Amino acid sequence: MDLQLDAAQAAFRDEVRAFIRERLPTKLRERVRKGLRPSREDVVAWQRILHERGWAAPHWPREFGGADLGQMERLILVDEIQRAPAPMPLHFNLTMLGPVLLQFGTPGQKRDWLPRLARLDTWFCQGFSEPGAGSDLASLRTTARREGDHYIVNGQKIWTTYAHMADWIFCLVRTGSESPRKQEGISFLLIDLKTPGIAIRPIRTIDGDHHLNEVFFDDVKVPAGNLVGAEGRGWEITKYLLGNERTGLAYAGTSRDRLAHALEIAARTREGGARAIDDASIRSEFAWLDAELRGLEIANWRLLLTPSAQRENHAFASVLKLKGVEIQQQIAALMLRVLGPAGLVRADEHEGERAEMAVPATRYLFTRASSIYGGTSEVQKDVLARALLG
Ligand SMILES: Cc1cc2nc3c(=O)[nH]c(=O)nc-3n(C[C@H](O)[C@H](O)[C@H](O)COP(=O)(O)OP(=O)(O)OC[C@H]3O[C@@H](n4cnc5c(N)ncnc54)[C@H](O)[C@@H]3O)c2cc1C
């Protein structure tokens, strides 16, 4: 992090660095650095280490497992975790559901859920998208019919990241309303994935990995107390959540680490004797990406340090998502240039010593998806055109 920090902030950054150096298992760090997915056990163990210090959810109140830290300390922490590099605390729990419960949950829901989310006692996944309802999310058709003190849920979700590893899912469901405005009549429901009537099927992606799923609901009985916010007013929650989700997707610290990793590899001798860094066009790509990334870092900090009420309806979060994704994709592409032919193999097709070289190809393929999830780049541009450019 190269922005000017005052003495107390610099001391906090040093404290975080020392903590991560001491507590982050080397194997896990190496795994993340290579771009390999950490296991569920690794993510849980690391989040609990952070949680001991209140650093899994640093900005939450202490009573809910946070540390009451200010926005600046939170930013320093996120930046240091991404640069370490270490796994980020689970996005679904910390950046999505947690803030929603803090804002819209009942006192009982806050008390019951927030500490479990922070400690990762319960792993949530996000059940928003459906076939036919992605960018146009308000067209969703999964229904929840009220019967006594339960809802009966029927329908299907798709592209559900880590549903196969999760314990619970937060879902958007249609609870009624004959209103012609499709944003009305949507509700936000928490559902235990062990409830009878739920089936999860894997989707294999182009990177050869299994992280996405389809989730089917067939007469699934959900206690009415699992509703968050008022029935039929889930769209308001959705907009709030998506604004937070996009803010978390810039991954500037991660890109900083990946650019540094690419540079390390560029300075090594490739098969055939040449070093990628000796190629002037590759050097200029590094310089250009370094400058782009510096711009993203500054914009990211500027947004996150702006009080949320002044954040122009979260539209600026779309700038960060858009630009952050472009940079992630460009770094992944540069890594492939640096590696030359050795980079053109997927990790699952490669074994032994050369597997490290193969991971960037897998990562390159995965980063193609980053301009789709969390709202596609085209949709972000629509948001910007309307909200910022008028
Ligand atoms: C790796 C990955 C992980 C994901 N994880 C989750 C998850 O955990 N939970 C979840 O709920 N969802 C998840 N998603 C789904 C993701 O949110 C949707 O894929 C995304 O919102 C796009 O929706 P869609 O796939 O239906 O495409 P569509 O909305 O059908 O879009 C198809 C194309 O049309 C373009 N388009 C659509 N509308 C417009 C418009 N108004 N103006 C201009 N162009 C437009 C899009 O940009 C895109 O190029 C994930 C997706 C991916 C790829």
CSV table of N, CA, C and O in Angstrom, one decimal, residues 271-356:
chain,number,residue,atom,x,y,z
A,271,GLU,N,12.3,-21.9,-20.8
A,271,GLU,CA,12.8,-22.9,-21.6
A,271,GLU,C,13.4,-22.3,-22.9
A,271,GLU,O,12.7,-21.5,-23.5
A,272,GLY,N,14.6,-22.7,-23.3
A,272,GLY,CA,15.1,-22.1,-24.5
A,272,GLY,C,16.1,-21.0,-24.2
A,272,GLY,O,16.8,-20.5,-25.1
A,273,GLY,N,16.2,-20.6,-22.9
A,273,GLY,CA,17.2,-19.6,-22.5
A,273,GLY,C,16.8,-18.2,-22.4
A,273,GLY,O,17.5,-17.4,-21.7
A,274,ALA,N,15.7,-17.7,-23.0
A,274,ALA,CA,15.4,-16.3,-22.9
A,274,ALA,C,14.6,-15.9,-21.6
A,274,ALA,O,14.0,-16.8,-21.0
A,275,ARG,N,14.7,-14.7,-21.2
A,275,ARG,CA,13.9,-14.2,-20.1
A,275,ARG,C,12.8,-13.3,-20.7
A,275,ARG,O,13.1,-12.4,-21.5
A,276,ALA,N,11.6,-13.5,-20.2
A,276,ALA,CA,10.5,-12.6,-20.7
A,276,ALA,C,10.7,-11.2,-20.5
A,276,ALA,O,10.4,-10.3,-21.3
A,277,ILE,N,11.4,-10.9,-19.4
A,277,ILE,CA,11.5,-9.4,-19.0
A,277,ILE,C,12.5,-8.7,-19.9
A,277,ILE,O,12.5,-7.5,-20.0
A,278,ASP,N,13.3,-9.5,-20.7
A,278,ASP,CA,14.2,-8.8,-21.6
A,278,ASP,C,13.4,-8.3,-22.9
A,278,ASP,O,14.0,-7.7,-23.7
A,279,ASP,N,12.2,-8.7,-23.0
A,279,ASP,CA,11.4,-8.3,-24.1
A,279,ASP,C,10.8,-6.9,-23.8
A,279,ASP,O,10.0,-6.8,-22.8
A,280,ALA,N,11.1,-5.9,-24.6
A,280,ALA,CA,10.7,-4.5,-24.3
A,280,ALA,C,9.2,-4.4,-24.2
A,280,ALA,O,8.6,-3.6,-23.4
A,281,SER,N,8.5,-5.1,-25.1
A,281,SER,CA,7.0,-4.9,-25.1
A,281,SER,C,6.4,-5.5,-23.8
A,281,SER,O,5.4,-5.0,-23.3
A,282,ILE,N,7.0,-6.6,-23.3
A,282,ILE,CA,6.5,-7.1,-22.0
A,282,ILE,C,6.8,-6.2,-20.9
A,282,ILE,O,6.0,-5.9,-20.0
A,283,ARG,N,8.0,-5.6,-20.9
A,283,ARG,CA,8.3,-4.6,-19.9
A,283,ARG,C,7.3,-3.4,-19.9
A,283,ARG,O,6.9,-3.0,-18.9
A,284,SER,N,7.0,-3.0,-21.1
A,284,SER,CA,6.1,-1.9,-21.1
A,284,SER,C,4.7,-2.3,-20.7
A,284,SER,O,3.9,-1.5,-20.1
A,285,GLU,N,4.3,-3.5,-20.9
A,285,GLU,CA,3.0,-4.0,-20.4
A,285,GLU,C,3.0,-4.0,-18.8
A,285,GLU,O,2.0,-3.6,-18.2
A,286,PHE,N,4.1,-4.4,-18.3
A,286,PHE,CA,4.2,-4.4,-16.8
A,286,PHE,C,4.1,-2.9,-16.3
A,286,PHE,O,3.3,-2.7,-15.3
A,287,ALA,N,4.8,-2.0,-16.9
A,287,ALA,CA,4.7,-0.6,-16.5
A,287,ALA,C,3.3,-0.1,-16.6
A,287,ALA,O,2.8,0.6,-15.7
A,288,TRP,N,2.7,-0.4,-17.7
A,288,TRP,CA,1.3,0.2,-17.9
A,288,TRP,C,0.3,-0.4,-16.9
A,288,TRP,O,-0.5,0.3,-16.3
A,289,LEU,N,0.4,-1.7,-16.7
A,289,LEU,CA,-0.5,-2.3,-15.7
A,289,LEU,C,-0.2,-1.8,-14.3
A,289,LEU,O,-1.1,-1.7,-13.5
A,290,ASP,N,1.0,-1.6,-14.0
A,290,ASP,CA,1.4,-1.0,-12.7
A,290,ASP,C,0.7,0.3,-12.5
A,290,ASP,O,0.1,0.6,-11.4
A,291,ALA,N,0.7,1.2,-13.5
A,291,ALA,CA,0.0,2.5,-13.4
A,291,ALA,C,-1.5,2.3,-13.3
A,291,ALA,O,-2.1,3.0,-12.5
A,292,GLU,N,-2.0,1.4,-14.1
A,292,GLU,CA,-3.5,1.2,-14.1
A,292,GLU,C,-3.9,0.8,-12.7
A,292,GLU,O,-4.9,1.2,-12.1
A,293,LEU,N,-3.1,-0.1,-12.1
A,293,LEU,CA,-3.4,-0.7,-10.8
A,293,LEU,C,-3.3,0.4,-9.7
A,293,LEU,O,-4.1,0.5,-8.8
A,294,ARG,N,-2.3,1.3,-9.9
A,294,ARG,CA,-2.2,2.4,-8.9
A,294,ARG,C,-3.5,3.3,-9.0
A,294,ARG,O,-4.0,3.7,-7.9
A,295,GLY,N,-4.0,3.5,-10.2
A,295,GLY,CA,-5.2,4.3,-10.3
A,295,GLY,C,-6.4,3.6,-9.6
A,295,GLY,O,-7.2,4.2,-8.9
A,296,LEU,N,-6.5,2.3,-9.8
A,296,LEU,CA,-7.6,1.5,-9.2
A,296,LEU,C,-7.4,1.6,-7.6
A,296,LEU,O,-8.4,1.7,-6.9
A,297,GLU,N,-6.2,1.4,-7.1
A,297,GLU,CA,-6.0,1.4,-5.7
A,297,GLU,C,-6.5,2.8,-5.1
A,297,GLU,O,-7.2,2.8,-4.1
A,298,ILE,N,-6.2,3.8,-5.8
A,298,ILE,CA,-6.5,5.2,-5.3
A,298,ILE,C,-8.1,5.3,-5.3
A,298,ILE,O,-8.7,5.8,-4.4
A,299,ALA,N,-8.7,4.9,-6.5
A,299,ALA,CA,-10.1,5.0,-6.6
A,299,ALA,C,-10.8,4.2,-5.6
A,299,ALA,O,-11.9,4.6,-5.0
A,300,ASN,N,-10.3,3.0,-5.3
A,300,ASN,CA,-10.9,2.1,-4.4
A,300,ASN,C,-10.9,2.7,-3.0
A,300,ASN,O,-11.9,2.7,-2.3
A,301,TRP,N,-9.8,3.3,-2.6
A,301,TRP,CA,-9.7,3.9,-1.3
A,301,TRP,C,-10.6,5.1,-1.2
A,301,TRP,O,-11.2,5.4,-0.2
A,302,ARG,N,-10.7,5.8,-2.3
A,302,ARG,CA,-11.5,7.0,-2.3
A,302,ARG,C,-13.0,6.7,-2.1
A,302,ARG,O,-13.6,7.3,-1.3
A,303,LEU,N,-13.4,5.6,-2.7
A,303,LEU,CA,-14.8,5.2,-2.5
A,303,LEU,C,-15.1,4.7,-1.1
A,303,LEU,O,-16.0,5.1,-0.5
A,304,LEU,N,-14.2,3.8,-0.7
A,304,LEU,CA,-14.4,3.2,0.6
A,304,LEU,C,-14.3,4.2,1.8
A,304,LEU,O,-14.9,3.9,2.8
A,305,LEU,N,-13.6,5.2,1.6
A,305,LEU,CA,-13.5,6.2,2.6
A,305,LEU,C,-14.6,7.3,2.5
A,305,LEU,O,-14.7,8.2,3.4
A,306,THR,N,-15.4,7.2,1.5
A,306,THR,CA,-16.6,8.1,1.4
A,306,THR,C,-17.7,7.5,2.2
A,306,THR,O,-18.1,6.4,2.0
A,307,PRO,N,-18.4,8.3,3.1
A,307,PRO,CA,-19.5,7.8,3.8
A,307,PRO,C,-20.5,7.2,2.8
A,307,PRO,O,-20.8,7.8,1.8
A,308,SER,N,-21.1,6.1,3.2
A,308,SER,CA,-22.0,5.4,2.2
A,308,SER,C,-23.1,6.2,1.7
A,308,SER,O,-23.5,6.1,0.6
A,309,ALA,N,-23.7,7.1,2.6
A,309,ALA,CA,-24.8,8.0,2.1
A,309,ALA,C,-24.4,8.9,0.9
A,309,ALA,O,-25.2,9.3,0.2
A,310,GLN,N,-23.1,9.1,0.8
A,310,GLN,CA,-22.6,10.0,-0.3
A,310,GLN,C,-22.1,9.3,-1.5
A,310,GLN,O,-21.4,9.9,-2.3
A,311,ARG,N,-22.4,8.0,-1.5
A,311,ARG,CA,-21.7,7.2,-2.6
A,311,ARG,C,-22.5,7.1,-3.9
A,311,ARG,O,-22.4,6.2,-4.6
A,312,GLU,N,-23.2,8.2,-4.2
A,312,GLU,CA,-23.9,8.2,-5.5
A,312,GLU,C,-24.6,6.9,-5.8
A,312,GLU,O,-24.4,6.3,-6.9
A,313,ASN,N,-25.5,6.4,-4.9
A,313,ASN,CA,-26.2,5.2,-5.1
A,313,ASN,C,-25.4,4.0,-5.5
A,313,ASN,O,-25.7,3.2,-6.3
A,314,HIS,N,-24.2,4.0,-5.0
A,314,HIS,CA,-23.3,2.8,-5.2
A,314,HIS,C,-22.8,2.8,-6.7
A,314,HIS,O,-22.2,1.8,-7.1
A,315,ALA,N,-23.1,3.8,-7.5
A,315,ALA,CA,-22.8,3.7,-8.9
A,315,ALA,C,-21.2,3.6,-9.0
A,315,ALA,O,-20.7,3.0,-9.9
A,316,PHE,N,-20.5,4.3,-8.1
A,316,PHE,CA,-19.1,4.3,-8.3
A,316,PHE,C,-18.5,2.9,-8.0
A,316,PHE,O,-17.4,2.6,-8.5
A,317,ALA,N,-19.2,2.1,-7.3
A,317,ALA,CA,-18.8,0.7,-7.1
A,317,ALA,C,-18.7,0.0,-8.4
A,317,ALA,O,-17.8,-0.9,-8.6
A,318,SER,N,-19.6,0.4,-9.4
A,318,SER,CA,-19.5,-0.2,-10.7
A,318,SER,C,-18.2,0.1,-11.4
A,318,SER,O,-17.7,-0.6,-12.2
A,319,VAL,N,-17.7,1.4,-11.2
A,319,VAL,CA,-16.4,1.8,-11.8
A,319,VAL,C,-15.3,0.8,-11.3
A,319,VAL,O,-14.5,0.3,-12.1
A,320,LEU,N,-15.4,0.6,-10.0
A,320,LEU,CA,-14.3,-0.3,-9.4
A,320,LEU,C,-14.4,-1.7,-9.9
A,320,LEU,O,-13.4,-2.4,-10.2
A,321,LYS,N,-15.6,-2.2,-10.0
A,321,LYS,CA,-15.8,-3.6,-10.4
A,321,LYS,C,-15.3,-3.7,-11.9
A,321,LYS,O,-14.6,-4.6,-12.2
A,322,LEU,N,-15.8,-2.8,-12.7
A,322,LEU,CA,-15.4,-2.8,-14.1
A,322,LEU,C,-13.9,-2.7,-14.3
A,322,LEU,O,-13.3,-3.6,-15.0
A,323,LYS,N,-13.3,-1.8,-13.7
A,323,LYS,CA,-11.8,-1.5,-13.9
A,323,LYS,C,-11.0,-2.7,-13.2
A,323,LYS,O,-10.1,-3.2,-13.8
A,324,GLY,N,-11.5,-3.1,-12.0
A,324,GLY,CA,-10.8,-4.1,-11.3
A,324,GLY,C,-10.7,-5.4,-12.1
A,324,GLY,O,-9.7,-6.1,-12.2
A,325,VAL,N,-11.9,-5.7,-12.7
A,325,VAL,CA,-12.0,-6.9,-13.5
A,325,VAL,C,-11.1,-6.8,-14.8
A,325,VAL,O,-10.4,-7.8,-15.1
A,326,GLU,N,-11.1,-5.7,-15.4
A,326,GLU,CA,-10.2,-5.5,-16.6
A,326,GLU,C,-8.8,-5.8,-16.2
A,326,GLU,O,-8.0,-6.5,-16.9
A,327,ILE,N,-8.4,-5.2,-15.1
A,327,ILE,CA,-7.0,-5.4,-14.7
A,327,ILE,C,-6.7,-6.9,-14.3
A,327,ILE,O,-5.6,-7.4,-14.7
A,328,GLN,N,-7.6,-7.5,-13.6
A,328,GLN,CA,-7.4,-8.9,-13.3
A,328,GLN,C,-7.2,-9.7,-14.6
A,328,GLN,O,-6.3,-10.6,-14.7
A,329,GLN,N,-8.0,-9.4,-15.6
A,329,GLN,CA,-8.0,-10.2,-16.9
A,329,GLN,C,-6.7,-9.9,-17.6
A,329,GLN,O,-6.0,-10.8,-18.2
A,330,GLN,N,-6.2,-8.6,-17.5
A,330,GLN,CA,-5.0,-8.2,-18.3
A,330,GLN,C,-3.8,-8.8,-17.6
A,330,GLN,O,-2.8,-9.3,-18.3
A,331,ILE,N,-3.8,-8.9,-16.3
A,331,ILE,CA,-2.6,-9.5,-15.6
A,331,ILE,C,-2.6,-11.0,-15.9
A,331,ILE,O,-1.5,-11.6,-16.2
A,332,ALA,N,-3.8,-11.7,-15.9
A,332,ALA,CA,-3.8,-13.1,-16.3
A,332,ALA,C,-3.2,-13.3,-17.7
A,332,ALA,O,-2.5,-14.3,-17.9
A,333,ALA,N,-3.6,-12.4,-18.6
A,333,ALA,CA,-3.1,-12.6,-20.0
A,333,ALA,C,-1.6,-12.3,-20.1
A,333,ALA,O,-0.9,-13.0,-20.8
A,334,LEU,N,-1.2,-11.3,-19.3
A,334,LEU,CA,0.3,-11.0,-19.3
A,334,LEU,C,1.1,-12.2,-18.8
A,334,LEU,O,2.1,-12.6,-19.3
A,335,MET,N,0.5,-12.9,-17.7
A,335,MET,CA,1.2,-14.0,-17.1
A,335,MET,C,1.4,-15.1,-18.2
A,335,MET,O,2.4,-15.8,-18.3
A,336,LEU,N,0.4,-15.3,-19.1
A,336,LEU,CA,0.5,-16.3,-20.1
A,336,LEU,C,1.5,-15.9,-21.1
A,336,LEU,O,2.3,-16.7,-21.6
A,337,ARG,N,1.6,-14.6,-21.5
A,337,ARG,CA,2.7,-14.1,-22.4
A,337,ARG,C,4.0,-14.4,-21.8
A,337,ARG,O,5.0,-14.9,-22.5
A,338,VAL,N,4.2,-14.1,-20.5
A,338,VAL,CA,5.4,-14.3,-19.8
A,338,VAL,C,5.9,-15.8,-19.9
A,338,VAL,O,7.0,-16.1,-20.1
A,339,LEU,N,4.9,-16.7,-19.7
A,339,LEU,CA,5.2,-18.1,-19.6
A,339,LEU,C,5.5,-18.7,-21.0
A,339,LEU,O,6.1,-19.7,-21.1
A,340,GLY,N,4.9,-18.1,-22.0
A,340,GLY,CA,5.0,-18.7,-23.3
A,340,GLY,C,4.3,-20.0,-23.4
A,340,GLY,O,3.3,-20.2,-22.7
A,341,PRO,N,4.7,-21.0,-24.3
A,341,PRO,CA,4.0,-22.2,-24.5
A,341,PRO,C,3.7,-23.0,-23.2
A,341,PRO,O,2.7,-23.7,-23.0
A,342,ALA,N,4.6,-22.8,-22.2
A,342,ALA,CA,4.4,-23.6,-20.9
A,342,ALA,C,3.1,-23.2,-20.2
A,342,ALA,O,2.6,-23.9,-19.4
A,343,GLY,N,2.6,-22.0,-20.5
A,343,GLY,CA,1.4,-21.6,-19.9
A,343,GLY,C,0.1,-22.1,-20.5
A,343,GLY,O,-1.0,-21.8,-20.0
A,344,LEU,N,0.2,-22.8,-21.6
A,344,LEU,CA,-1.0,-23.1,-22.3
A,344,LEU,C,-1.6,-24.4,-22.0
A,344,LEU,O,-2.3,-25.1,-22.8
A,345,VAL,N,-1.4,-24.9,-20.7
A,345,VAL,CA,-2.0,-26.1,-20.3
A,345,VAL,C,-2.8,-25.9,-19.0
A,345,VAL,O,-2.3,-25.1,-18.2
A,346,ARG,N,-3.9,-26.5,-18.9
A,346,ARG,CA,-4.7,-26.4,-17.7
A,346,ARG,C,-4.1,-27.2,-16.6
A,346,ARG,O,-3.5,-28.2,-16.8
A,347,ALA,N,-4.3,-26.7,-15.3
A,347,ALA,CA,-3.7,-27.4,-14.2
A,347,ALA,C,-4.1,-28.8,-14.1
A,347,ALA,O,-3.3,-29.7,-13.7
A,348,ASP,N,-5.3,-29.1,-14.4
A,348,ASP,CA,-5.8,-30.5,-14.2
A,348,ASP,C,-5.2,-31.4,-15.3
A,348,ASP,O,-5.4,-32.6,-15.3
A,349,GLU,N,-4.5,-30.9,-16.3
A,349,GLU,CA,-3.9,-31.7,-17.4
A,349,GLU,C,-2.4,-31.8,-17.1
A,349,GLU,O,-1.7,-32.4,-17.9
A,350,HIS,N,-1.9,-31.2,-16.1
A,350,HIS,CA,-0.5,-31.1,-15.8
A,350,HIS,C,-0.2,-31.7,-14.5
A,350,HIS,O,-0.9,-31.4,-13.5
A,351,GLU,N,0.9,-32.4,-14.4
A,351,GLU,CA,1.3,-32.9,-13.0
A,351,GLU,C,2.7,-32.6,-12.7
A,351,GLU,O,3.5,-32.2,-13.5
A,352,GLY,N,3.0,-32.7,-11.4
A,352,GLY,CA,4.4,-32.6,-11.0
A,352,GLY,C,4.9,-31.2,-11.0
A,352,GLY,O,4.2,-30.2,-10.8
A,353,GLU,N,6.2,-31.1,-11.3
A,353,GLU,CA,6.9,-29.8,-11.2
A,353,GLU,C,6.3,-28.7,-12.1
A,353,GLU,O,6.3,-27.6,-11.7
A,354,ARG,N,5.8,-29.1,-13.3
A,354,ARG,CA,5.3,-28.1,-14.2
A,354,ARG,C,3.9,-27.6,-13.8
A,354,ARG,O,3.3,-26.7,-14.5
A,355,ALA,N,3.3,-28.2,-12.8
A,355,ALA,CA,1.9,-27.8,-12.5
A,355,ALA,C,1.8,-26.3,-12.1
A,355,ALA,O,0.9,-25.7,-12.4
A,356,GLU,N,2.9,-25.8,-11.4
A,356,GLU,CA,2.8,-24.4,-11.1
A,356,GLU,C,2.7,-23.5,-12.3
A,356,GLU,O,2.0,-22.6,-12.3
